[in-house]
CSV table of C-alpha atoms and ligand atoms in Angstrom, one decimal:
chain,number,residue,atom,x,y,z
A,1,MET,CA,-119.9,-94.5,12.3
A,2,PHE,CA,-123.3,-94.9,10.7
A,3,SER,CA,-126.4,-92.9,10.2
A,4,VAL,CA,-130.0,-93.6,10.9
A,5,PHE,CA,-132.6,-92.1,8.6
A,6,PRO,CA,-136.1,-91.5,10.0
A,7,THR,CA,-138.8,-93.1,7.9
A,8,ALA,CA,-142.4,-94.2,8.3
A,9,ARG,CA,-141.0,-97.4,9.8
A,10,LEU,CA,-138.6,-95.6,12.1
A,11,LYS,CA,-140.7,-92.7,13.0
A,12,PRO,CA,-139.1,-89.6,14.4
A,13,SER,CA,-140.9,-88.1,17.4
A,14,PRO,CA,-142.2,-84.5,17.1
A,15,PHE,CA,-139.2,-83.5,19.2
A,16,TYR,CA,-136.7,-85.2,16.9
A,17,GLU,CA,-135.5,-82.0,15.2
A,18,SER,CA,-135.0,-80.4,18.6
A,19,ALA,CA,-133.0,-83.4,19.8
A,20,VAL,CA,-130.7,-83.1,16.7
A,21,ALA,CA,-130.4,-79.3,17.3
A,22,GLU,CA,-129.4,-80.0,20.9
A,23,GLY,CA,-126.5,-82.2,19.7
A,24,MET,CA,-127.9,-85.7,20.1
A,25,THR,CA,-125.0,-88.2,19.9
A,26,ALA,CA,-126.7,-91.5,20.7
A,27,ALA,CA,-130.1,-93.0,20.2
A,28,SER,CA,-131.9,-96.2,20.7
A,29,ILE,CA,-135.1,-97.8,19.2
A,30,TYR,CA,-138.3,-98.0,21.2
A,31,ASN,CA,-141.8,-98.7,19.9
A,32,ASN,CA,-140.4,-98.4,16.3
A,33,MET,CA,-139.2,-94.9,17.0
A,34,ILE,CA,-135.9,-93.2,17.7
A,35,LEU,CA,-135.2,-92.6,21.4
A,36,PRO,CA,-132.4,-90.1,22.0
A,37,THR,CA,-130.2,-91.4,24.7
A,38,SER,CA,-127.3,-88.9,25.0
A,39,TYR,CA,-126.1,-85.5,24.0
A,40,GLY,CA,-122.4,-86.3,24.3
A,41,ASP,CA,-121.7,-85.8,28.0
A,42,PRO,CA,-123.3,-88.6,30.0
A,43,GLU,CA,-121.8,-87.5,33.3
A,44,ALA,CA,-123.2,-83.9,33.0
A,45,GLU,CA,-126.6,-85.4,31.9
A,46,TYR,CA,-126.7,-87.6,34.9
A,47,TRP,CA,-126.0,-84.8,37.4
A,48,ARG,CA,-128.5,-82.6,35.7
A,49,ILE,CA,-131.2,-85.1,36.6
A,50,ILE,CA,-129.9,-85.5,40.2
A,51,GLU,CA,-129.3,-81.8,41.0
A,52,GLY,CA,-131.0,-79.7,38.4
A,53,VAL,CA,-133.5,-80.1,35.6
A,54,SER,CA,-133.4,-82.0,32.4
A,55,GLN,CA,-135.5,-82.0,29.3
A,56,TRP,CA,-136.2,-85.4,27.5
A,57,ASP,CA,-137.6,-86.4,24.1
A,58,VAL,CA,-139.6,-89.4,25.2
A,59,GLY,CA,-142.1,-89.3,22.3
A,60,VAL,CA,-141.5,-93.0,22.1
A,61,GLU,CA,-143.8,-93.5,25.0
A,62,ARG,CA,-146.8,-93.9,22.7
A,63,GLN,CA,-150.4,-93.8,23.7
A,64,VAL,CA,-152.8,-96.6,23.0
A,65,GLN,CA,-156.2,-94.9,23.1
A,66,LEU,CA,-159.4,-96.8,24.1
A,67,LYS,CA,-162.5,-94.9,23.2
A,68,GLY,CA,-166.2,-95.8,23.3
A,69,PRO,CA,-168.9,-97.1,25.6
A,70,ASP,CA,-166.8,-100.2,26.6
A,71,ALA,CA,-163.4,-98.4,27.0
A,72,GLY,CA,-163.4,-98.8,30.8
A,73,LYS,CA,-164.4,-102.4,30.5
A,74,LEU,CA,-161.5,-103.1,28.1
A,75,ALA,CA,-159.1,-101.1,30.2
A,76,GLN,CA,-159.9,-103.3,33.2
A,77,ILE,CA,-159.8,-106.6,31.1
A,78,LEU,CA,-156.2,-105.7,30.1
A,79,SER,CA,-155.1,-104.7,33.6
A,80,PRO,CA,-154.6,-107.0,36.6
A,81,ARG,CA,-154.7,-103.8,38.7
A,82,ASP,CA,-158.1,-102.7,39.9
A,83,LEU,CA,-159.1,-99.5,38.0
A,84,SER,CA,-162.6,-99.3,39.4
A,85,LYS,CA,-161.7,-96.3,41.6
A,86,CYS,CA,-159.6,-94.5,39.0
A,87,LYS,CA,-160.9,-91.0,38.5
A,88,VAL,CA,-160.9,-88.8,35.4
A,89,GLY,CA,-157.6,-87.0,35.6
A,90,GLN,CA,-155.8,-89.8,37.4
A,91,GLY,CA,-153.1,-92.1,36.1
A,92,LYS,CA,-152.0,-95.5,37.5
A,93,TYR,CA,-148.9,-97.6,36.9
A,94,VAL,CA,-150.2,-101.0,35.6
A,95,PRO,CA,-148.4,-104.2,34.7
A,96,LEU,CA,-150.1,-105.8,31.6
A,97,CYS,CA,-149.9,-109.6,31.5
A,98,ASN,CA,-150.7,-112.3,28.9
A,99,HIS,CA,-152.8,-115.4,29.7
A,100,GLU,CA,-149.8,-117.1,31.4
A,101,GLY,CA,-149.3,-114.1,33.7
A,102,THR,CA,-146.1,-113.0,31.9
A,103,ILE,CA,-145.6,-109.3,32.0
A,104,ILE,CA,-145.8,-107.9,28.4
A,105,ASN,CA,-145.9,-104.2,29.1
A,106,ASP,CA,-146.0,-101.7,32.1
A,107,PRO,CA,-147.8,-98.6,31.0
A,108,ILE,CA,-149.2,-95.7,32.9
A,109,VAL,CA,-152.9,-95.8,32.4
A,110,LEU,CA,-154.5,-92.3,32.1
A,111,LYS,CA,-158.3,-91.9,32.5
A,112,LEU,CA,-159.2,-88.9,30.3
A,113,ASP,CA,-163.0,-89.3,30.4
A,114,GLU,CA,-165.4,-92.0,31.5
A,115,ASP,CA,-165.2,-93.4,28.0
A,116,ARG,CA,-161.6,-92.6,27.0
A,117,TYR,CA,-158.3,-94.0,28.3
A,118,TRP,CA,-154.7,-93.8,27.2
A,119,PHE,CA,-152.2,-96.6,27.9
A,120,SER,CA,-148.8,-94.8,27.9
A,121,ILE,CA,-146.8,-97.8,26.9
A,122,ALA,CA,-143.3,-99.2,27.2
A,123,ASP,CA,-141.7,-101.0,24.3
A,124,SER,CA,-144.1,-103.6,22.9
A,125,ASP,CA,-147.1,-103.4,20.5
A,126,ILE,CA,-150.2,-103.1,22.6
A,127,TRP,CA,-152.4,-101.8,19.8
A,128,PHE,CA,-152.6,-105.3,18.3
A,129,TRP,CA,-153.2,-106.8,21.7
A,130,ALA,CA,-155.9,-104.4,22.8
A,131,ARG,CA,-157.7,-104.6,19.4
A,132,ALA,CA,-157.6,-108.4,19.4
A,133,ILE,CA,-158.8,-108.7,23.0
A,134,GLY,CA,-161.5,-106.1,22.5
A,135,ALA,CA,-162.8,-107.8,19.4
A,136,GLU,CA,-162.7,-111.3,20.8
A,137,ARG,CA,-164.7,-110.1,23.8
A,138,GLY,CA,-167.3,-108.4,21.6
A,139,LEU,CA,-166.7,-104.9,23.1
A,140,ASP,CA,-167.8,-101.6,21.7
A,141,VAL,CA,-164.5,-99.8,21.8
A,142,GLU,CA,-162.2,-98.2,19.3
A,143,VAL,CA,-158.5,-98.7,19.7
A,144,SER,CA,-156.2,-96.1,18.1
A,145,ASP,CA,-152.9,-94.2,18.2
A,146,PRO,CA,-153.9,-90.6,18.9
A,147,GLU,CA,-150.4,-89.3,17.8
A,148,VAL,CA,-149.6,-87.9,21.3
A,149,ALA,CA,-145.9,-87.5,22.3
A,150,PRO,CA,-144.6,-86.9,25.8
A,151,MET,CA,-141.7,-84.6,26.7
A,152,ALA,CA,-140.3,-85.1,30.2
A,153,ILE,CA,-139.0,-82.4,32.5
A,154,GLN,CA,-137.2,-84.2,35.3
A,155,GLY,CA,-135.1,-83.3,38.3
A,156,PRO,CA,-135.5,-81.4,41.6
A,157,LYS,CA,-135.9,-78.1,39.8
A,158,SER,CA,-138.5,-79.3,37.3
A,159,GLU,CA,-141.5,-78.1,39.4
A,160,ASP,CA,-140.2,-74.5,39.3
A,161,VAL,CA,-139.7,-74.7,35.5
A,162,VAL,CA,-143.1,-76.3,34.8
A,163,ALA,CA,-144.9,-73.9,37.2
A,164,SER,CA,-143.3,-70.9,35.4
A,165,VAL,CA,-144.8,-72.1,32.1
A,166,VAL,CA,-148.2,-73.4,33.1
A,167,GLY,CA,-148.9,-71.9,36.5
A,168,ASP,CA,-148.6,-72.7,40.2
A,169,TRP,CA,-151.5,-75.2,40.1
A,170,VAL,CA,-149.0,-77.9,38.9
A,171,ARG,CA,-147.4,-77.8,42.4
A,172,GLU,CA,-150.6,-79.3,43.8
A,173,LEU,CA,-150.7,-82.1,41.2
A,174,LYS,CA,-150.5,-85.6,42.8
A,175,TYR,CA,-148.3,-88.4,41.4
A,176,PHE,CA,-149.6,-89.6,38.1
A,177,TRP,CA,-152.5,-87.1,38.1
A,178,PHE,CA,-152.7,-84.9,35.1
A,179,LYS,CA,-154.6,-82.0,33.6
A,180,GLU,CA,-155.4,-81.2,29.9
A,181,THR,CA,-154.6,-77.6,29.1
A,182,GLU,CA,-152.9,-75.4,26.5
A,183,ILE,CA,-149.5,-73.8,26.5
A,184,GLU,CA,-149.4,-70.8,24.1
A,185,GLY,CA,-152.3,-72.4,22.2
A,186,ILE,CA,-150.6,-75.8,22.0
A,187,PRO,CA,-152.9,-78.6,23.3
A,188,VAL,CA,-151.2,-80.7,26.0
A,189,ALA,CA,-151.8,-82.8,29.1
A,190,VAL,CA,-149.5,-82.1,32.0
A,191,GLN,CA,-148.8,-85.0,34.4
A,192,ARG,CA,-146.6,-85.5,37.4
A,193,SER,CA,-144.6,-88.5,36.2
A,194,GLY,CA,-141.5,-89.6,34.5
A,195,TRP,CA,-139.0,-92.4,34.5
A,196,SER,CA,-136.8,-91.1,37.3
A,197,LYS,CA,-137.2,-90.8,41.0
A,198,GLN,CA,-135.9,-87.2,41.1
A,199,GLY,CA,-139.3,-85.7,40.6
A,200,GLY,CA,-140.8,-84.3,37.5
A,201,PHE,CA,-143.5,-83.9,34.9
A,202,GLU,CA,-144.4,-85.1,31.5
A,203,ILE,CA,-146.0,-82.7,28.9
A,204,TYR,CA,-148.0,-84.9,26.5
A,205,LEU,CA,-148.1,-83.0,23.2
A,206,LYS,CA,-151.4,-83.5,21.4
A,207,ASP,CA,-150.5,-81.7,18.1
A,208,PRO,CA,-147.4,-83.4,16.6
A,209,THR,CA,-146.7,-80.4,14.4
A,210,LYS,CA,-145.9,-78.3,17.4
A,211,GLY,CA,-142.9,-80.3,18.8
A,212,THR,CA,-140.2,-77.8,18.1
A,213,GLN,CA,-142.3,-74.9,19.5
A,214,LEU,CA,-143.1,-76.7,22.7
A,215,TRP,CA,-139.5,-77.9,23.2
A,216,ASN,CA,-138.3,-74.3,22.8
A,217,ILE,CA,-140.8,-72.9,25.3
A,218,PHE,CA,-139.4,-75.1,28.0
A,219,LYS,CA,-135.8,-74.6,26.9
A,220,GLU,CA,-136.3,-70.9,27.3
A,221,ALA,CA,-138.3,-71.0,30.5
A,222,GLY,CA,-135.8,-73.4,32.1
A,223,LYS,CA,-132.8,-71.2,31.5
A,224,PRO,CA,-132.8,-69.6,35.0
A,225,TRP,CA,-132.6,-73.1,36.5
A,226,GLY,CA,-129.9,-74.3,34.1
A,227,ILE,CA,-132.1,-76.7,32.1
A,228,GLY,CA,-130.4,-78.8,29.5
A,229,PRO,CA,-131.1,-81.9,27.3
A,230,GLY,CA,-131.0,-85.4,28.7
A,231,ALA,CA,-132.6,-88.8,28.4
A,232,PRO,CA,-133.9,-91.6,30.6
A,233,ALA,CA,-130.7,-92.5,32.5
A,234,THR,CA,-129.7,-96.1,33.1
A,235,ALA,CA,-127.6,-95.1,36.2
A,236,GLU,CA,-130.3,-93.1,37.8
A,237,ARG,CA,-133.1,-95.6,37.2
A,238,THR,CA,-131.0,-98.4,38.5
A,239,GLU,CA,-130.0,-96.6,41.7
A,240,SER,CA,-133.7,-95.8,42.1
A,241,GLY,CA,-135.0,-99.4,41.4
A,242,LEU,CA,-137.2,-98.7,38.4
A,243,VAL,CA,-138.0,-101.7,36.2
A,244,SER,CA,-137.1,-101.6,32.5
A,245,LEU,CA,-139.5,-103.9,30.7
A,246,GLY,CA,-137.8,-106.1,28.2
A,247,GLY,CA,-134.4,-105.3,29.8
A,248,ASP,CA,-135.0,-106.7,33.3
A,249,THR,CA,-137.7,-109.1,32.1
A,250,ASP,CA,-137.8,-112.0,29.7
A,251,ASP,CA,-140.7,-113.9,28.1
A,252,GLN,CA,-141.3,-115.9,31.4
A,253,THR,CA,-141.2,-113.0,33.9
A,254,ASN,CA,-144.3,-112.3,36.0
A,255,PRO,CA,-145.0,-109.1,38.0
A,256,PHE,CA,-144.3,-110.8,41.4
A,257,GLU,CA,-140.7,-111.6,40.3
A,258,VAL,CA,-139.8,-108.0,39.6
A,259,ARG,CA,-141.4,-106.2,42.6
A,260,LEU,CA,-144.6,-105.3,40.8
A,261,GLY,CA,-146.8,-107.6,42.8
A,262,SER,CA,-148.3,-104.6,44.7
A,263,TYR,CA,-149.8,-103.4,41.4
A,264,VAL,CA,-151.7,-106.7,40.9
A,265,ASN,CA,-155.1,-107.1,42.6
A,266,LEU,CA,-156.0,-110.8,42.7
A,267,ASP,CA,-159.7,-110.0,43.3
A,268,VAL,CA,-160.3,-108.2,40.0
A,269,GLY,CA,-162.9,-110.0,37.8
A,270,ASP,CA,-162.3,-113.4,36.4
A,271,ASP,CA,-162.5,-111.9,32.9
A,272,VAL,CA,-159.2,-110.0,33.3
A,273,VAL,CA,-156.5,-111.4,31.0
A,274,GLY,CA,-153.9,-113.4,33.0
A,275,ILE,CA,-155.6,-113.2,36.4
A,276,GLN,CA,-156.2,-117.0,36.7
A,277,ALA,CA,-152.5,-117.6,36.1
A,278,LEU,CA,-151.5,-114.8,38.4
A,279,ARG,CA,-153.6,-116.2,41.2
A,280,LYS,CA,-151.9,-119.5,40.8
A,281,ILE,CA,-148.4,-118.0,40.7
A,282,ALA,CA,-149.3,-116.0,43.9
A,283,GLU,CA,-150.5,-119.2,45.6
A,284,ASP,CA,-147.6,-121.4,44.6
A,285,GLY,CA,-145.1,-118.5,45.3
A,286,PRO,CA,-142.9,-117.1,42.5
A,287,LYS,CA,-139.6,-119.0,41.7
A,288,ARG,CA,-137.4,-115.9,41.2
A,289,HIS,CA,-137.1,-112.5,42.8
A,290,GLN,CA,-135.3,-109.3,41.9
A,291,LEU,CA,-132.5,-108.1,44.1
A,292,GLY,CA,-129.7,-105.5,43.8
A,293,LEU,CA,-126.1,-106.4,43.0
A,294,LYS,CA,-123.1,-104.5,44.2
A,295,LEU,CA,-120.1,-105.6,42.1
A,296,GLU,CA,-116.5,-105.6,43.2
A,297,GLY,CA,-114.1,-103.4,41.3
A,298,SER,CA,-113.7,-99.7,40.6
A,299,ASN,CA,-113.8,-99.5,36.8
A,300,PRO,CA,-117.1,-98.8,35.0
A,301,ALA,CA,-118.2,-102.0,33.3
A,302,PRO,CA,-121.8,-101.8,32.0
A,303,LEU,CA,-123.8,-104.7,30.8
A,304,GLY,CA,-123.6,-105.4,27.1
A,305,PHE,CA,-126.8,-106.6,25.4
A,306,ARG,CA,-127.0,-110.0,27.0
A,307,TRP,CA,-127.9,-111.1,30.6
A,308,GLU,CA,-124.9,-112.5,32.5
A,309,ALA,CA,-125.2,-115.7,34.6
A,310,ILE,CA,-125.0,-115.5,38.4
A,311,HIS,CA,-123.4,-118.4,40.2
A,312,LEU,CA,-123.5,-119.5,43.9
A,313,ASN,CA,-121.3,-122.3,45.0
A,314,GLY,CA,-120.5,-123.1,41.3
A,315,GLU,CA,-124.2,-123.4,40.2
A,316,LYS,CA,-126.2,-121.1,38.1
A,317,VAL,CA,-128.9,-119.5,40.3
A,318,GLY,CA,-130.0,-116.5,38.2
A,319,ASP,CA,-129.1,-113.7,35.8
A,320,MET,CA,-127.8,-110.2,36.1
A,321,THR,CA,-130.2,-108.3,33.9
A,322,ASN,CA,-128.6,-104.9,33.9
A,323,CYS,CA,-125.4,-103.3,35.2
A,324,VAL,CA,-124.2,-99.8,35.3
A,325,TRP,CA,-121.6,-97.5,37.0
A,326,SER,CA,-123.2,-95.5,39.7
A,327,PRO,CA,-121.7,-92.1,40.0
A,328,ARG,CA,-123.1,-91.6,43.5
A,329,MET,CA,-122.2,-95.0,44.9
A,330,LYS,CA,-118.9,-95.2,42.9
A,331,GLN,CA,-119.3,-98.8,42.0
A,332,ASN,CA,-121.0,-101.0,39.4
A,333,ILE,CA,-124.5,-101.9,40.4
A,334,GLY,CA,-127.1,-104.1,38.8
A,335,TYR,CA,-130.2,-106.2,39.2
A,336,ALA,CA,-130.3,-109.9,39.8
A,337,LEU,CA,-133.3,-112.0,38.7
A,338,ILE,CA,-132.5,-114.9,40.9
A,339,SER,CA,-133.9,-118.0,42.6
A,340,VAL,CA,-135.9,-117.1,45.7
A,341,GLU,CA,-133.7,-119.6,47.6
A,342,VAL,CA,-130.9,-117.1,47.3
A,343,GLN,CA,-131.2,-114.5,49.9
A,344,LEU,CA,-130.0,-111.0,50.7
A,345,GLY,CA,-126.4,-110.5,51.9
A,346,GLN,CA,-125.1,-113.6,50.1
A,347,GLU,CA,-122.0,-113.2,48.0
A,348,VAL,CA,-122.4,-114.5,44.4
A,349,GLN,CA,-120.3,-114.7,41.3
A,350,VAL,CA,-121.2,-112.9,38.0
A,351,LYS,CA,-119.9,-114.5,34.8
A,352,ARG,CA,-118.9,-111.4,32.9
A,353,PRO,CA,-117.4,-111.5,29.4
A,354,ASP,CA,-114.0,-110.7,30.8
A,355,GLY,CA,-114.1,-113.1,33.8
A,356,THR,CA,-115.8,-113.8,37.0
A,357,VAL,CA,-116.7,-110.9,39.4
A,358,ASN,CA,-117.8,-111.2,43.0
A,359,ALA,CA,-121.0,-109.3,43.9
A,360,GLU,CA,-123.1,-108.7,47.0
A,361,LEU,CA,-126.9,-109.1,47.0
A,362,CYS,CA,-128.9,-106.2,48.5
A,363,GLU,CA,-132.3,-104.7,48.8
A,364,LEU,CA,-133.7,-102.5,46.0
A,365,PRO,CA,-133.8,-99.5,45.5
A,366,PHE,CA,-130.1,-98.8,46.1
A,367,LEU,CA,-130.8,-95.1,46.9
B,1,LIG,N1,-143.8,-92.1,31.2
B,1,LIG,C1,-144.9,-92.3,30.4
B,1,LIG,N2,-145.1,-93.4,29.9
B,1,LIG,C2,-144.3,-94.5,30.1
B,1,LIG,C3,-143.1,-94.3,30.9
B,1,LIG,C4,-142.9,-93.0,31.5
B,1,LIG,N3,-144.5,-95.6,29.5
B,1,LIG,C5,-143.5,-96.6,29.5
B,1,LIG,C6,-142.7,-96.7,30.8
B,1,LIG,N4,-142.3,-95.3,31.2
B,1,LIG,C7,-143.5,-97.2,31.9
B,1,LIG,N5,-142.7,-97.6,33.0
B,1,LIG,C8,-142.7,-97.0,34.2
B,1,LIG,C9,-142.1,-97.6,35.3
B,1,LIG,C10,-142.1,-97.0,36.5
B,1,LIG,C11,-142.7,-95.8,36.7
B,1,LIG,C12,-143.2,-95.1,35.6
B,1,LIG,C13,-143.3,-95.7,34.4
B,1,LIG,C14,-142.7,-95.1,38.0
B,1,LIG,N6,-142.7,-95.9,39.1
B,1,LIG,C15,-142.7,-95.4,40.5
B,1,LIG,C16,-142.0,-96.5,41.3
B,1,LIG,O1,-141.9,-97.6,40.8
B,1,LIG,O2,-141.5,-96.2,42.3
B,1,LIG,C17,-144.0,-95.1,41.1
B,1,LIG,C18,-145.1,-96.2,40.9
B,1,LIG,C19,-146.3,-95.9,41.8
B,1,LIG,O3,-146.1,-95.6,43.0
B,1,LIG,O4,-147.4,-96.1,41.3
B,1,LIG,O5,-142.8,-93.9,38.2
B,1,LIG,O6,-142.0,-92.8,32.3
B,1,LIG,N7,-145.7,-91.3,30.2
């Protein structure tokens, strides 16, 4: 047993005290912050997302704010997805790539105003990146951390809970669209989003001193629907086919390899970072693709912290990048990042720490 002490280097989110009060038992690190990952009953937390409504401290999803006359220009230069038709109040899921076409983050981009954007980032430092690219291109834009922290309300009953707090207008909100508003005087943005496929919303808290108050408003309001604490769930996201950047990707992975090719528009301007490399990769055809794996055996055997080699006919053909017990499928499932020459339906062998396990390749998502 060991303790983790929040410091300036390991920043607590505004909801940290609430997470502790709810009985947080496990946490991870993400964007130099503490990400609560369990409250002691993973099984109950999983079913709460699938069947009910779950409340998550995802303050680690930090915002990189671009503000100024060239904010839109920089947003597009960073994004190989066409943002020209993105409206104020709209969000879009965007793979960010480096000059080699390697994916370095996969934020949701929110357009708050004509001259103001947030990149709601996954786990890598995009402030450095955006500032450097903006400065090198001579753009008039300020890149900052606006100290905004999302809280997720996820699951099939989330719409009822969020509507009971902010009003029935949220029922009309389209996916990734958002609205800036106030909840009991607390400034927020409310978006239909979240890292699950069970439906839900994220409440972006704009005043970091109001975390506990905002948490408790939803905790109270959600009682009739049985709300409880939870966290982004590996089992649910794997069943649903969501990509975890840095988990399912390495420092050579491009968007086409991990099913994010549809979020790349090859005809964006030549000044977009990585677009030349992405055009070439698209033309040559990617070398790997991402498939599902159904593993033999009936005991939960999650992945440790390393990828595990996948063999076909005695040769290494790829890696298993994650693996988790699926409570709904009642088997271990995972993702393969594997040679495009290996196809669906083939049986492969995964080299696990305790021995070789047979697995079947299938289409993603699983469910
Ligand atoms: N919420 C917010 N910010 C985030 C995340 C989030 N930043 C980091 C990380 N999560 C970003 N990653 C994803 C990955 C997938 C999705 C959302 C965020 C997602 N994808 C859907 C899918 O793949 O089916 C829909 C994509 C689409 O159709 O455009 O929802 O969770 N604030």
